[in-house]
Amino acid sequence: MFELFGTSLPSRLLLGTAQYPSPAILADAVKASGTSVVTVSLRREMAGGRAGEKFWSLIRSLGMRILPNTAGCHSVKEAVTTAKMAREVFGTSWIKLEVIGNHDTLQPDVFGLVEAARILCEDGFSVFPYTTDDLVVAERLLEAGCRVLMPWCAPIGSALGPVNMTALRSMRGHFPGVPLIVDAGLGRPSHAATVLELGFDAVLLNTAVARAGDPVGMARAFGKAVDAGREAFLSGMLEPRDVAVPSTPTIGRAVFS
């Protein structure tokens, strides 16, 4: 069981809802993943007209916790306005906060992110900030009122997996009591297992499932990988060694004379 803002969640996998081949495949993938939280973009809802209404009806029918996001926002004002509209539309104070700073890499504008996070936290939002693996930025976000951090492990949609393991280990070690959710850059179930093995609390992903050849099968695979990574972390993994160690005891071997 996993807890965020006082809410107990049975799965450590959070799933995005964009880019699926069809609404039916989206619904089947969400169910197969075992997730209990899905992210939804307000921009999609507002831009889709009647299609947006049907999509929202589909999401509600799944019975999942909704985490609206400010995807596509490039300024503090835009992100804050979108968050407030999302609260009205979706009826939740949870918000995944994105303030994009670079069009090519979709890297967050960390200065704008901290400012927007402070405004929204003071307004009663439960903010999930999409950030980098920079420790100083993470500290500023916590000072702004955030209680959860969502560092990337690679650029959005890149499928590169964890590119800076040292930075991720440092973040986990520096914030032992803060829920850390890796967001962006995961491409394979093994990537998800790896970050869970590092002690991260959960992962959020979208493209790796939605654009897979079989989204439903991939969603199921990610769900299993997350569970495996978490169980491995709790079970105490063997640390790598430079020398061989025999798995069969040498004491008690037969002696021939």
mmCIF file of C-alpha atoms in Angstrom:
data_model
loop_
_atom_site.group_PDB
_atom_site.id
_atom_site.type_symbol
_atom_site.label_atom_id
_atom_site.label_comp_id
_atom_site.label_asym_id
_atom_site.label_seq_id
_atom_site.Cartn_x
_atom_site.Cartn_y
_atom_site.Cartn_z
ATOM 1 C CA MET A 1 0.000 0.000 0.000
ATOM 2 C CA PHE A 2 1.223 3.484 -0.906
ATOM 3 C CA GLU A 3 0.033 6.750 0.624
ATOM 4 C CA LEU A 4 -0.112 10.209 -0.966
ATOM 5 C CA PHE A 5 -1.663 13.204 0.788
ATOM 6 C CA GLY A 6 -3.468 10.913 3.222
ATOM 7 C CA THR A 7 -4.861 8.687 0.463
ATOM 8 C CA SER A 8 -3.909 5.006 0.459
ATOM 9 C CA LEU A 9 -3.188 3.648 -3.020
ATOM 10 C CA PRO A 10 -2.842 -0.055 -3.816
ATOM 11 C CA SER A 11 -0.463 0.469 -6.761
ATOM 12 C CA ARG A 12 2.809 2.359 -7.170
ATOM 13 C CA LEU A 13 2.187 2.850 -10.870
ATOM 14 C CA LEU A 14 0.546 6.087 -12.063
ATOM 15 C CA LEU A 15 -0.565 6.045 -15.696
ATOM 16 C CA GLY A 16 -1.112 8.745 -18.296
ATOM 17 C CA THR A 17 -4.143 8.683 -20.603
ATOM 18 C CA ALA A 18 -2.868 10.274 -23.840
ATOM 19 C CA GLN A 19 -1.899 8.832 -27.245
ATOM 20 C CA TYR A 20 -3.698 5.478 -26.988
ATOM 21 C CA PRO A 21 -4.928 3.931 -30.248
ATOM 22 C CA SER A 22 -8.540 3.952 -29.039
ATOM 23 C CA PRO A 23 -10.617 4.640 -25.894
ATOM 24 C CA ALA A 24 -11.264 0.916 -25.522
ATOM 25 C CA ILE A 25 -7.548 0.105 -25.513
ATOM 26 C CA LEU A 26 -6.949 2.887 -22.997
ATOM 27 C CA ALA A 27 -9.572 1.426 -20.683
ATOM 28 C CA ASP A 28 -8.160 -2.102 -21.011
ATOM 29 C CA ALA A 29 -4.593 -0.860 -20.426
ATOM 30 C CA VAL A 30 -5.572 1.016 -17.280
ATOM 31 C CA LYS A 31 -7.271 -2.092 -15.894
ATOM 32 C CA ALA A 32 -4.367 -4.376 -16.850
ATOM 33 C CA SER A 33 -1.776 -2.119 -15.213
ATOM 34 C CA GLY A 34 -3.387 -2.342 -11.789
ATOM 35 C CA THR A 35 -2.995 1.408 -11.338
ATOM 36 C CA SER A 36 -5.335 3.427 -9.167
ATOM 37 C CA VAL A 37 -4.267 6.886 -10.375
ATOM 38 C CA VAL A 38 -4.496 8.261 -13.910
ATOM 39 C CA THR A 39 -3.331 11.640 -15.155
ATOM 40 C CA VAL A 40 -5.570 13.777 -17.341
ATOM 41 C CA SER A 41 -4.761 16.943 -19.269
ATOM 42 C CA LEU A 42 -7.225 19.795 -18.892
ATOM 43 C CA ARG A 43 -6.136 21.140 -22.290
ATOM 44 C CA ARG A 44 -7.313 17.945 -23.934
ATOM 45 C CA GLU A 45 -10.653 18.155 -22.167
ATOM 46 C CA MET A 46 -11.238 21.760 -23.149
ATOM 47 C CA ALA A 47 -9.994 21.364 -26.733
ATOM 48 C CA GLY A 48 -11.854 18.172 -27.506
ATOM 49 C CA GLY A 49 -15.399 19.510 -27.392
ATOM 50 C CA ARG A 50 -17.876 16.630 -27.353
ATOM 51 C CA ALA A 51 -15.013 14.173 -27.801
ATOM 52 C CA GLY A 52 -13.557 15.586 -24.598
ATOM 53 C CA GLU A 53 -16.830 14.980 -22.786
ATOM 54 C CA LYS A 54 -16.874 11.349 -23.936
ATOM 55 C CA PHE A 55 -13.268 10.931 -22.845
ATOM 56 C CA TRP A 56 -14.032 12.347 -19.419
ATOM 57 C CA SER A 57 -17.006 9.997 -19.081
ATOM 58 C CA LEU A 58 -14.728 7.081 -19.928
ATOM 59 C CA ILE A 59 -12.176 8.101 -17.304
ATOM 60 C CA ARG A 60 -14.843 8.459 -14.640
ATOM 61 C CA SER A 61 -16.242 5.035 -15.494
ATOM 62 C CA LEU A 62 -12.860 3.476 -14.646
ATOM 63 C CA GLY A 63 -13.232 4.535 -11.021
ATOM 64 C CA MET A 64 -9.622 5.722 -10.702
ATOM 65 C CA ARG A 65 -8.219 8.613 -8.718
ATOM 66 C CA ILE A 66 -7.698 11.556 -11.102
ATOM 67 C CA LEU A 67 -4.463 13.542 -11.175
ATOM 68 C CA PRO A 68 -5.017 16.514 -13.520
ATOM 69 C CA ASN A 69 -1.906 18.028 -15.080
ATOM 70 C CA THR A 70 -0.804 21.333 -16.566
ATOM 71 C CA ALA A 71 0.903 19.735 -19.567
ATOM 72 C CA GLY A 72 1.774 22.217 -22.291
ATOM 73 C CA CYS A 73 2.063 25.237 -19.981
ATOM 74 C CA HIS A 74 5.147 27.403 -20.478
ATOM 75 C CA SER A 75 4.626 30.165 -17.916
ATOM 76 C CA VAL A 76 3.693 30.545 -14.263
ATOM 77 C CA LYS A 77 0.484 32.391 -15.099
ATOM 78 C CA GLU A 78 -0.569 29.756 -17.621
ATOM 79 C CA ALA A 79 0.143 26.876 -15.226
ATOM 80 C CA VAL A 80 -1.635 28.467 -12.261
ATOM 81 C CA THR A 81 -4.693 29.344 -14.355
ATOM 82 C CA THR A 82 -4.833 25.836 -15.799
ATOM 83 C CA ALA A 83 -4.531 24.294 -12.325
ATOM 84 C CA LYS A 84 -7.415 26.365 -10.997
ATOM 85 C CA MET A 85 -9.588 25.434 -13.983
ATOM 86 C CA ALA A 86 -8.673 21.761 -13.495
ATOM 87 C CA ARG A 87 -9.786 21.935 -9.866
ATOM 88 C CA GLU A 88 -13.191 23.141 -11.006
ATOM 89 C CA VAL A 89 -13.529 20.609 -13.825
ATOM 90 C CA PHE A 90 -12.244 17.505 -12.054
ATOM 91 C CA GLY A 91 -13.229 18.333 -8.483
ATOM 92 C CA THR A 92 -9.833 17.631 -6.944
ATOM 93 C CA SER A 93 -7.058 19.717 -5.423
ATOM 94 C CA TRP A 94 -4.416 17.286 -6.720
ATOM 95 C CA ILE A 95 -2.406 18.778 -9.568
ATOM 96 C CA LYS A 96 0.618 17.541 -11.467
ATOM 97 C CA LEU A 97 2.451 20.786 -12.086
ATOM 98 C CA GLU A 98 4.382 21.212 -15.328
ATOM 99 C CA VAL A 99 6.020 24.468 -16.401
ATOM 100 C CA ILE A 100 7.982 23.662 -19.539
ATOM 101 C CA GLY A 101 11.131 25.683 -20.176
ATOM 102 C CA ASN A 102 12.526 24.221 -23.391
ATOM 103 C CA HIS A 103 10.542 23.306 -26.485
ATOM 104 C CA ASP A 104 13.021 20.688 -27.717
ATOM 105 C CA THR A 105 13.794 18.778 -24.531
ATOM 106 C CA LEU A 106 10.576 19.619 -22.633
ATOM 107 C CA GLN A 107 12.838 20.276 -19.666
ATOM 108 C CA PRO A 108 10.975 22.042 -16.847
ATOM 109 C CA ASP A 109 11.532 25.738 -16.163
ATOM 110 C CA VAL A 110 12.587 25.153 -12.572
ATOM 111 C CA PHE A 111 12.418 28.839 -11.633
ATOM 112 C CA GLY A 112 8.854 29.158 -12.859
ATOM 113 C CA LEU A 113 8.033 25.769 -11.366
ATOM 114 C CA VAL A 114 9.017 26.852 -7.848
ATOM 115 C CA GLU A 115 7.059 30.098 -8.158
ATOM 116 C CA ALA A 116 3.947 28.342 -9.462
ATOM 117 C CA ALA A 117 4.238 25.653 -6.784
ATOM 118 C CA ARG A 118 4.341 28.278 -4.040
ATOM 119 C CA ILE A 119 1.238 30.020 -5.386
ATOM 120 C CA LEU A 120 -0.727 26.791 -5.704
ATOM 121 C CA CYS A 121 0.336 25.361 -2.327
ATOM 122 C CA GLU A 122 -0.738 28.586 -0.621
ATOM 123 C CA ASP A 123 -4.084 28.208 -2.424
ATOM 124 C CA GLY A 124 -4.643 24.748 -0.954
ATOM 125 C CA PHE A 125 -3.505 22.557 -3.836
ATOM 126 C CA SER A 126 -1.715 19.232 -3.337
ATOM 127 C CA VAL A 127 1.087 19.792 -5.835
ATOM 128 C CA PHE A 128 2.985 17.063 -7.688
ATOM 129 C CA PRO A 129 5.840 19.020 -9.328
ATOM 130 C CA TYR A 130 7.481 17.620 -12.480
ATOM 131 C CA THR A 131 11.116 18.565 -11.927
ATOM 132 C CA THR A 132 14.702 17.570 -12.661
ATOM 133 C CA ASP A 133 17.002 15.547 -10.393
ATOM 134 C CA ASP A 134 18.609 18.755 -9.047
ATOM 135 C CA LEU A 135 18.784 18.683 -5.241
ATOM 136 C CA VAL A 136 18.689 22.451 -4.831
ATOM 137 C CA VAL A 137 15.530 22.769 -6.917
ATOM 138 C CA ALA A 138 13.995 19.931 -4.920
ATOM 139 C CA GLU A 139 14.722 21.749 -1.667
ATOM 140 C CA ARG A 140 13.142 24.942 -3.006
ATOM 141 C CA LEU A 141 10.028 23.012 -4.006
ATOM 142 C CA LEU A 142 9.705 21.557 -0.522
ATOM 143 C CA GLU A 143 10.186 25.034 0.977
ATOM 144 C CA ALA A 144 7.392 26.231 -1.321
ATOM 145 C CA GLY A 145 5.043 23.712 0.282
ATOM 146 C CA CYS A 146 5.323 20.624 -1.921
ATOM 147 C CA ARG A 147 5.153 17.300 -0.078
ATOM 148 C CA VAL A 148 5.872 15.084 -3.094
ATOM 149 C CA LEU A 149 8.596 15.353 -5.742
ATOM 150 C CA MET A 150 8.443 14.022 -9.295
ATOM 151 C CA PRO A 151 11.942 14.033 -10.806
ATOM 152 C CA TRP A 152 12.535 12.975 -14.400
ATOM 153 C CA CYS A 153 14.975 10.204 -15.212
ATOM 154 C CA ALA A 154 15.250 11.285 -18.870
ATOM 155 C CA PRO A 155 13.409 13.716 -21.189
ATOM 156 C CA ILE A 156 9.674 13.162 -21.687
ATOM 157 C CA GLY A 157 8.906 10.492 -24.263
ATOM 158 C CA SER A 158 12.583 9.642 -24.836
ATOM 159 C CA ALA A 159 12.339 6.077 -23.444
ATOM 160 C CA LEU A 160 15.993 6.353 -22.419
ATOM 161 C CA GLY A 161 15.421 5.103 -18.882
ATOM 162 C CA PRO A 162 17.522 6.290 -15.930
ATOM 163 C CA VAL A 163 20.432 8.245 -17.481
ATOM 164 C CA ASN A 164 21.936 9.547 -14.235
ATOM 165 C CA MET A 165 21.805 6.841 -11.587
ATOM 166 C CA THR A 166 24.124 8.796 -9.308
ATOM 167 C CA ALA A 167 21.768 11.784 -9.252
ATOM 168 C CA LEU A 168 18.761 9.565 -8.554
ATOM 169 C CA ARG A 169 20.573 7.798 -5.700
ATOM 170 C CA SER A 170 21.563 11.176 -4.257
ATOM 171 C CA MET A 171 17.993 12.407 -4.400
ATOM 172 C CA ARG A 172 16.683 9.291 -2.652
ATOM 173 C CA GLY A 173 19.368 9.540 0.002
ATOM 174 C CA HIS A 174 18.875 13.292 0.510
ATOM 175 C CA PHE A 175 15.102 13.113 0.980
ATOM 176 C CA PRO A 176 14.470 9.841 2.829
ATOM 177 C CA GLY A 177 11.047 10.864 4.111
ATOM 178 C CA VAL A 178 9.669 12.520 0.988
ATOM 179 C CA PRO A 179 7.577 10.500 -1.510
ATOM 180 C CA LEU A 180 9.558 10.425 -4.759
ATOM 181 C CA ILE A 181 7.832 9.509 -8.017
ATOM 182 C CA VAL A 182 9.947 9.163 -11.149
ATOM 183 C CA ASP A 183 8.132 10.920 -13.974
ATOM 184 C CA ALA A 184 9.241 10.939 -17.615
ATOM 185 C CA GLY A 185 11.840 9.025 -19.571
ATOM 186 C CA LEU A 186 10.865 5.454 -18.743
ATOM 187 C CA GLY A 187 10.740 3.231 -21.823
ATOM 188 C CA ARG A 188 10.764 -0.342 -20.573
ATOM 189 C CA PRO A 189 9.437 -2.256 -17.577
ATOM 190 C CA SER A 190 13.040 -2.922 -16.503
ATOM 191 C CA HIS A 191 13.535 0.860 -16.179
ATOM 192 C CA ALA A 192 10.611 1.024 -13.767
ATOM 193 C CA ALA A 193 11.953 -1.903 -11.762
ATOM 194 C CA THR A 194 15.359 -0.220 -11.570
ATOM 195 C CA VAL A 195 14.095 3.012 -10.023
ATOM 196 C CA LEU A 196 11.885 1.102 -7.575
ATOM 197 C CA GLU A 197 14.957 -0.931 -6.596
ATOM 198 C CA LEU A 198 16.681 2.387 -5.820
ATOM 199 C CA GLY A 199 13.974 3.064 -3.265
ATOM 200 C CA PHE A 200 11.784 5.442 -5.248
ATOM 201 C CA ASP A 201 8.182 5.235 -4.165
ATOM 202 C CA ALA A 202 6.414 5.080 -7.522
ATOM 203 C CA VAL A 203 6.607 5.868 -11.234
ATOM 204 C CA LEU A 204 4.379 7.797 -13.611
ATOM 205 C CA LEU A 205 4.471 6.994 -17.320
ATOM 206 C CA ASN A 206 2.409 7.319 -20.457
ATOM 207 C CA THR A 207 4.146 7.022 -23.822
ATOM 208 C CA ALA A 208 5.895 3.717 -23.104
ATOM 209 C CA VAL A 209 2.504 2.072 -22.691
ATOM 210 C CA ALA A 210 0.323 4.102 -25.051
ATOM 211 C CA ARG A 211 2.719 3.775 -28.027
ATOM 212 C CA ALA A 212 3.649 0.133 -27.449
ATOM 213 C CA GLY A 213 2.700 -2.476 -30.047
ATOM 214 C CA ASP A 214 0.348 -3.972 -27.474
ATOM 215 C CA PRO A 215 -0.530 -1.264 -24.915
ATOM 216 C CA VAL A 216 -2.560 -3.643 -22.757
ATOM 217 C CA GLY A 217 0.252 -6.177 -22.517
ATOM 218 C CA MET A 218 2.810 -3.446 -21.848
ATOM 219 C CA ALA A 219 0.634 -1.932 -19.111
ATOM 220 C CA ARG A 220 0.448 -5.328 -17.444
ATOM 221 C CA ALA A 221 4.228 -5.743 -17.741
ATOM 222 C CA PHE A 222 4.889 -2.352 -16.141
ATOM 223 C CA GLY A 223 2.539 -3.198 -13.298
ATOM 224 C CA LYS A 224 4.476 -6.395 -12.568
ATOM 225 C CA ALA A 225 7.844 -4.620 -12.894
ATOM 226 C CA VAL A 226 6.857 -1.991 -10.357
ATOM 227 C CA ASP A 227 5.799 -4.650 -7.877
ATOM 228 C CA ALA A 228 9.014 -6.628 -8.484
ATOM 229 C CA GLY A 229 11.230 -3.571 -8.020
ATOM 230 C CA ARG A 230 9.545 -2.589 -4.785
ATOM 231 C CA GLU A 231 9.729 -6.114 -3.357
ATOM 232 C CA ALA A 232 13.409 -6.348 -4.312
ATOM 233 C CA PHE A 233 14.126 -3.049 -2.550
ATOM 234 C CA LEU A 234 12.423 -4.260 0.621
ATOM 235 C CA SER A 235 14.099 -7.675 0.481
ATOM 236 C CA GLY A 236 17.700 -6.447 0.685
ATOM 237 C CA MET A 237 19.596 -6.839 -2.566
ATOM 238 C CA LEU A 238 23.113 -8.220 -2.843
ATOM 239 C CA GLU A 239 25.651 -5.492 -3.524
ATOM 240 C CA PRO A 240 27.952 -5.929 -6.562
ATOM 241 C CA ARG A 241 31.440 -7.330 -5.849
ATOM 242 C CA ASP A 242 34.703 -7.328 -7.788
ATOM 243 C CA VAL A 243 35.619 -10.927 -6.906
ATOM 244 C CA ALA A 244 33.887 -14.249 -7.352
ATOM 245 C CA VAL A 245 32.234 -15.870 -4.350
ATOM 246 C CA PRO A 246 31.323 -19.568 -4.585
ATOM 247 C CA SER A 247 27.679 -20.304 -4.069
ATOM 248 C CA THR A 248 28.509 -23.803 -2.726
ATOM 249 C CA PRO A 249 30.192 -23.940 0.715
ATOM 250 C CA THR A 250 33.760 -25.329 0.710
ATOM 251 C CA ILE A 251 33.497 -26.593 4.281
ATOM 252 C CA GLY A 252 32.393 -30.213 4.445
ATOM 253 C CA ARG A 253 33.751 -31.257 1.056
ATOM 254 C CA ALA A 254 34.696 -34.914 0.696
ATOM 255 C CA VAL A 255 38.421 -35.615 1.239
ATOM 256 C CA PHE A 256 40.136 -38.354 -0.745
ATOM 257 C CA SER A 257 43.359 -39.840 0.665
#
